[in-house]
Coordinates of C-alpha atoms in Angstrom, one line a residue:
M1 CA 44.3 165.0 73.3
T2 CA 42.5 165.9 76.6
A3 CA 40.3 169.2 77.5
T4 CA 41.2 172.1 79.8
A5 CA 40.1 174.9 80.4
N6 CA 42.1 177.9 78.9
G7 CA 43.2 176.0 76.0
G8 CA 47.0 178.0 76.6
G9 CA 50.4 177.5 77.1
D10 CA 52.0 173.6 78.1
P11 CA 51.0 171.1 80.2
L12 CA 52.6 170.8 84.1
L13 CA 51.1 167.6 84.4
S14 CA 49.5 165.6 80.7
V15 CA 48.0 162.3 82.3
Q16 CA 47.5 160.2 79.5
D17 CA 45.7 156.2 79.5
L18 CA 46.6 156.0 83.1
T19 CA 45.3 152.5 84.8
V20 CA 45.5 151.2 88.5
A21 CA 44.7 147.6 89.1
F22 CA 44.9 145.6 92.0
N23 CA 45.6 142.1 91.9
T24 CA 43.3 139.9 95.2
S25 CA 42.4 137.3 96.6
S26 CA 39.2 137.6 94.8
G27 CA 40.4 138.6 91.8
T28 CA 41.1 141.7 89.9
V29 CA 40.0 144.9 91.3
K30 CA 40.3 147.8 88.3
A31 CA 40.4 150.8 90.0
V32 CA 41.1 153.3 87.5
N33 CA 40.3 152.5 83.7
G34 CA 42.4 154.5 81.2
I35 CA 41.3 158.2 82.3
S36 CA 43.6 161.3 80.8
F37 CA 43.7 164.9 81.1
D38 CA 45.9 168.4 81.5
V39 CA 46.7 170.7 83.8
R40 CA 48.5 173.9 83.7
R41 CA 49.7 176.6 85.6
G42 CA 47.0 178.7 87.6
D43 CA 44.2 176.0 87.1
V44 CA 41.8 173.8 88.9
L45 CA 41.0 170.7 87.8
A46 CA 38.1 169.1 89.9
I47 CA 37.9 165.5 89.3
V48 CA 34.4 164.1 90.5
G49 CA 32.5 160.9 91.8
E50 CA 30.6 158.9 94.4
S51 CA 33.2 157.0 96.5
G52 CA 34.5 154.0 95.2
S53 CA 35.3 155.6 91.5
G54 CA 38.6 155.9 91.5
K55 CA 39.4 159.1 92.4
S56 CA 41.6 159.0 95.0
V57 CA 43.4 156.3 93.6
S58 CA 44.3 158.5 90.7
S59 CA 46.1 160.6 92.5
L60 CA 48.4 158.6 94.8
A61 CA 49.1 156.9 91.8
L62 CA 50.3 160.3 90.5
M63 CA 52.4 161.2 94.2
G64 CA 54.1 157.2 93.9
L65 CA 52.1 156.7 97.2
L66 CA 50.2 153.8 96.4
P67 CA 51.3 150.0 97.9
S68 CA 53.4 148.0 95.8
S69 CA 50.4 145.8 94.8
A70 CA 49.3 147.8 92.8
T71 CA 50.1 147.5 88.7
I72 CA 49.9 150.7 87.6
G73 CA 49.3 151.6 83.7
G74 CA 49.5 154.9 81.2
Q75 CA 51.9 157.8 81.7
A76 CA 51.7 160.9 83.3
L77 CA 54.2 164.0 82.3
W78 CA 55.5 166.2 84.1
K79 CA 57.5 168.7 82.4
G80 CA 58.9 166.3 80.5
R81 CA 59.5 163.5 82.8
D82 CA 56.9 160.5 83.4
L83 CA 56.2 160.2 86.8
L84 CA 55.0 157.1 87.3
S85 CA 58.3 155.2 85.5
L86 CA 60.8 157.5 88.4
R87 CA 62.1 155.7 90.9
D88 CA 61.5 156.2 94.5
R89 CA 64.4 159.1 95.4
D90 CA 63.4 160.4 92.4
M91 CA 59.8 160.6 93.6
R92 CA 60.4 161.7 96.8
S93 CA 62.4 165.0 96.0
L94 CA 59.7 165.8 93.6
R95 CA 56.6 165.2 96.3
G96 CA 56.6 168.3 98.2
R97 CA 58.8 171.2 96.5
E98 CA 57.0 170.1 93.6
I99 CA 54.0 168.3 93.7
A100 CA 52.0 168.8 97.3
M101 CA 49.0 166.7 98.5
I102 CA 46.4 167.6 101.2
F103 CA 44.9 164.2 102.3
Q104 CA 41.1 164.4 103.3
D105 CA 41.4 163.4 107.2
P106 CA 44.3 165.7 108.7
L107 CA 44.1 164.6 111.9
S108 CA 45.4 160.6 110.3
A109 CA 47.7 162.5 107.7
L110 CA 49.4 165.1 111.0
N111 CA 51.6 163.3 113.3
P112 CA 49.6 163.4 116.9
V113 CA 53.1 163.5 119.1
H114 CA 55.1 166.3 117.0
R115 CA 54.2 169.8 117.5
V116 CA 52.4 171.1 114.0
G117 CA 55.6 173.9 114.0
R118 CA 58.0 171.0 114.0
Q119 CA 55.7 169.5 110.7
V120 CA 55.3 172.3 108.8
G121 CA 58.9 173.2 109.1
E122 CA 59.9 169.3 108.0
V123 CA 59.0 170.1 104.3
L124 CA 61.0 173.1 104.7
R125 CA 64.8 171.0 105.7
I126 CA 64.6 168.9 104.0
H127 CA 63.7 170.5 100.6
E128 CA 65.2 174.1 101.6
G129 CA 67.8 172.9 103.8
L130 CA 66.5 175.1 106.3
S131 CA 67.8 175.4 109.9
G132 CA 65.6 174.8 112.5
R133 CA 64.8 177.8 113.9
A134 CA 64.6 179.3 110.2
A135 CA 62.4 176.3 109.1
R136 CA 60.2 177.5 112.6
R137 CA 60.2 181.4 111.5
R138 CA 59.0 180.0 107.8
A139 CA 56.3 178.3 109.3
V140 CA 54.8 181.3 111.5
E141 CA 54.5 182.5 108.9
L142 CA 52.6 180.4 106.4
L143 CA 50.5 179.4 109.3
D144 CA 49.9 183.0 109.3
L145 CA 49.3 183.3 105.7
V146 CA 46.3 180.7 105.8
G147 CA 44.2 182.4 108.7
I148 CA 45.3 180.7 111.6
P149 CA 45.1 182.8 114.3
Q150 CA 48.2 184.3 116.9
P151 CA 50.8 181.6 115.0
E152 CA 53.7 182.7 117.1
R153 CA 52.0 180.7 119.7
R154 CA 49.9 177.7 117.7
V155 CA 53.3 177.0 115.9
N156 CA 53.4 175.1 119.9
N157 CA 50.6 173.3 119.6
Y158 CA 49.5 169.1 119.4
P159 CA 46.9 168.4 116.5
H160 CA 44.4 167.5 118.1
E161 CA 44.4 171.6 120.0
F162 CA 43.6 172.3 116.9
S163 CA 39.8 172.3 114.5
G164 CA 38.9 170.0 111.8
G165 CA 39.1 173.2 109.8
M166 CA 42.3 174.6 111.2
R167 CA 43.7 171.0 111.3
Q168 CA 42.8 171.5 107.7
R169 CA 44.9 174.4 107.2
V170 CA 47.4 173.1 108.4
M171 CA 47.5 170.5 105.9
I172 CA 47.4 173.7 103.4
A173 CA 50.3 175.4 105.0
M174 CA 52.6 171.9 104.6
A175 CA 51.8 171.9 101.0
I176 CA 52.5 175.8 100.2
A177 CA 56.0 175.4 102.3
C178 CA 57.8 175.0 99.6
K179 CA 56.0 176.7 96.5
P180 CA 55.3 173.6 94.5
D181 CA 53.5 173.7 91.3
L182 CA 50.6 171.8 91.6
V183 CA 48.7 171.1 94.7
I184 CA 46.4 167.7 94.9
A185 CA 43.3 168.7 98.0
D186 CA 42.0 165.1 98.0
E187 CA 38.2 166.0 99.4
P188 CA 39.9 169.0 100.9
T189 CA 36.5 169.5 103.4
T190 CA 34.9 166.2 104.4
A191 CA 33.5 166.8 108.1
L192 CA 33.3 170.0 107.8
D193 CA 30.5 172.0 108.4
V194 CA 29.8 174.8 105.6
T195 CA 31.3 177.7 107.3
V196 CA 34.5 176.6 107.1
Q197 CA 34.4 174.4 104.3
A198 CA 33.4 178.2 102.7
Q199 CA 36.7 178.7 104.6
V200 CA 39.2 177.0 104.1
L201 CA 38.3 177.4 100.3
E202 CA 38.9 180.4 100.1
V203 CA 42.1 179.9 101.6
L204 CA 43.5 177.3 98.9
T205 CA 41.9 180.2 96.0
S206 CA 44.2 182.8 98.0
I207 CA 47.0 180.1 97.8
K208 CA 47.0 179.2 94.4
D209 CA 47.0 182.9 92.8
E210 CA 49.6 184.2 95.8
I211 CA 51.8 181.0 94.6
D212 CA 51.4 180.8 90.8
S213 CA 50.1 177.0 91.1
A214 CA 47.7 174.6 89.2
I215 CA 44.9 172.7 91.5
I216 CA 43.9 169.0 91.6
L217 CA 40.7 169.3 93.2
I218 CA 39.0 165.7 94.3
T219 CA 35.7 165.8 95.5
H220 CA 32.3 164.5 95.7
D221 CA 31.2 167.5 96.1
L222 CA 29.1 169.7 93.2
G223 CA 28.9 173.0 95.3
V224 CA 32.8 173.2 96.1
V225 CA 33.9 172.4 92.7
A226 CA 30.8 174.9 90.7
G227 CA 32.3 177.6 93.4
M228 CA 36.4 176.6 92.9
A229 CA 36.7 175.0 89.6
D230 CA 37.8 176.0 86.2
S231 CA 37.1 171.8 84.1
V232 CA 35.8 168.7 85.5
L233 CA 36.1 164.8 85.1
V234 CA 33.7 162.9 85.5
M235 CA 34.4 159.3 87.3
Y236 CA 32.1 156.5 87.3
A237 CA 33.0 152.7 88.4
G238 CA 37.1 153.8 87.0
R239 CA 36.1 155.4 84.0
Q240 CA 36.2 158.7 82.9
V241 CA 32.3 159.3 81.7
E242 CA 32.4 163.1 81.1
R243 CA 35.3 166.5 81.4
G244 CA 35.3 169.7 80.1
T245 CA 35.2 173.2 81.4
T246 CA 32.9 174.0 84.6
D247 CA 29.8 175.4 82.3
Q248 CA 30.5 172.9 79.8
V249 CA 29.6 170.2 82.7
F250 CA 27.3 171.9 84.5
Y251 CA 24.9 173.9 81.4
E252 CA 25.3 171.1 78.1
T253 CA 25.3 168.1 80.7
A254 CA 26.5 165.5 78.2
H255 CA 26.3 162.0 80.4
P256 CA 23.3 160.7 82.9
Y257 CA 25.4 160.3 85.2
T258 CA 26.6 163.6 85.3
E259 CA 23.3 164.5 85.2
G260 CA 22.0 162.6 88.1
L261 CA 24.4 163.9 90.5
L262 CA 23.3 167.2 89.9
A263 CA 19.9 166.4 89.7
S264 CA 20.5 165.4 93.3
L265 CA 22.1 168.2 95.0
P266 CA 20.0 171.1 96.3
R267 CA 19.5 174.5 94.0
M268 CA 19.1 177.2 95.5
D269 CA 17.0 179.0 93.0
S270 CA 14.2 176.9 93.8
D271 CA 11.0 178.0 96.7
G272 CA 11.8 174.6 98.0
A273 CA 8.9 173.3 97.0
V274 CA 11.0 171.0 94.2
E275 CA 12.2 167.3 95.4
L276 CA 15.6 165.9 95.2
V277 CA 16.0 162.8 92.7
P278 CA 18.2 160.7 93.8
I279 CA 20.5 157.9 91.5
P280 CA 18.5 154.3 91.7
G281 CA 21.4 151.4 92.7
S282 CA 24.8 152.0 94.2
P283 CA 27.8 151.5 91.8
P284 CA 28.6 148.6 90.4
S285 CA 31.8 145.9 92.3
L286 CA 34.8 146.8 90.3
Q287 CA 35.4 143.2 89.8
R288 CA 31.8 143.0 88.6
I289 CA 31.9 146.0 86.4
P290 CA 28.2 145.5 83.8
T291 CA 28.8 145.0 80.4
G292 CA 28.7 148.2 78.1
C293 CA 28.1 151.1 79.9
A294 CA 29.3 150.8 83.6
F295 CA 26.2 153.2 84.6
N296 CA 23.3 151.5 82.2
P297 CA 21.3 149.7 85.5
R298 CA 21.2 153.4 87.1
C299 CA 20.3 154.9 83.4
R300 CA 17.0 156.3 82.7
Y301 CA 18.2 157.0 79.5
V302 CA 19.8 153.0 78.5
Q303 CA 19.2 151.3 75.3
D304 CA 19.7 147.6 74.0
E305 CA 23.4 149.4 73.3
C306 CA 24.3 150.6 76.4
R307 CA 23.5 147.2 77.7
S308 CA 25.9 145.5 75.1
D309 CA 28.9 148.3 74.1
I310 CA 31.1 150.8 76.1
P311 CA 30.7 153.7 74.5
E312 CA 34.4 155.4 74.3
L313 CA 35.0 159.3 75.0
R314 CA 34.4 161.1 72.8
W315 CA 33.7 164.9 71.2
I316 CA 30.8 166.2 71.4
S317 CA 29.1 170.0 69.6
S318 CA 31.3 172.1 72.1
A319 CA 34.9 172.2 71.8
H320 CA 37.0 170.9 74.3
H321 CA 33.9 169.1 75.7
Q322 CA 33.8 165.1 75.6
A323 CA 30.9 162.3 77.1
A324 CA 31.8 158.6 77.5
C325 CA 27.8 158.2 76.1
H326 CA 25.7 157.1 73.2
F327 CA 23.5 160.3 73.7
A328 CA 25.7 162.4 74.3
D329 CA 24.5 164.8 71.9
E330 CA 21.4 164.6 72.8
L331 CA 22.2 165.0 76.0
S332 CA 24.1 167.8 75.9
L333 CA 21.8 169.8 73.5
A334 CA 19.2 169.5 75.9
G335 CA 21.1 170.9 78.6
A336 CA 22.3 173.5 77.0
R337 CA 18.5 174.0 75.8
A338 CA 17.0 174.0 79.3

């Protein structure tokens, strides 16, 4: 059973024990090692972790966009069908129409030699059978919906003629063109300044409400998570280490890694004298993950059992809250009292 923010209704997507491995010349890389979650209509689930934790690989596996060298296991039920076992043809019919993805680098995701109107309209021509003229009209409406000024004129521009924030809005327009049930947003605010970040997130939130969809938000930015997500899945070295509602993860933190991520953030309620506390060390190589808890070399609470026994993700004191730490209950209670 997986945690959910609202607990109501059947999940749109139910992922169970997802694994992804790559065979390389220097050994097997276990990029994702047994993550599970549910997403329901109207939910915003944030998947959080440092670079290399497996966040983006998980989403690409769900979208069927990993190379053939990847070995994928587990189950991802989408309206009763397992995404991980669908044929390429069936997966292509779902992508863009029922499940859409916003990539973290719009400049490389957009085709530089085609006008943005054509690229937005292509989704509509493929999945909804619109004519070129009708697809262009709808592209103008979508660009207007995501806040691009003068959409009738900008629909004829090329990607390089847009700013980074505006290119990301174009990506959002493409993603929502067919009113998908689920949008996967992979680091949608990377490399954008704070003001533009806020605008892009506001667009995403309003669009979610407009088309009644769910969002999987992949990010390393906990500030973004706090302002947008209903529930959070924290990943470290390919594993899920904490999962719960946003309030539980932020205020009843039950894993030292999550605690470290939060401690490294600047706080608006401080007087500026509080120093940021970085997490010591670096994430491990996925080919040489430490024995026991993968976080143990960086953990300030480490004990002998942390070095020898892998902690299982387990329920802790609060409903819908889970953590993979031998001392999760003590940490959660300490966080709740703070």
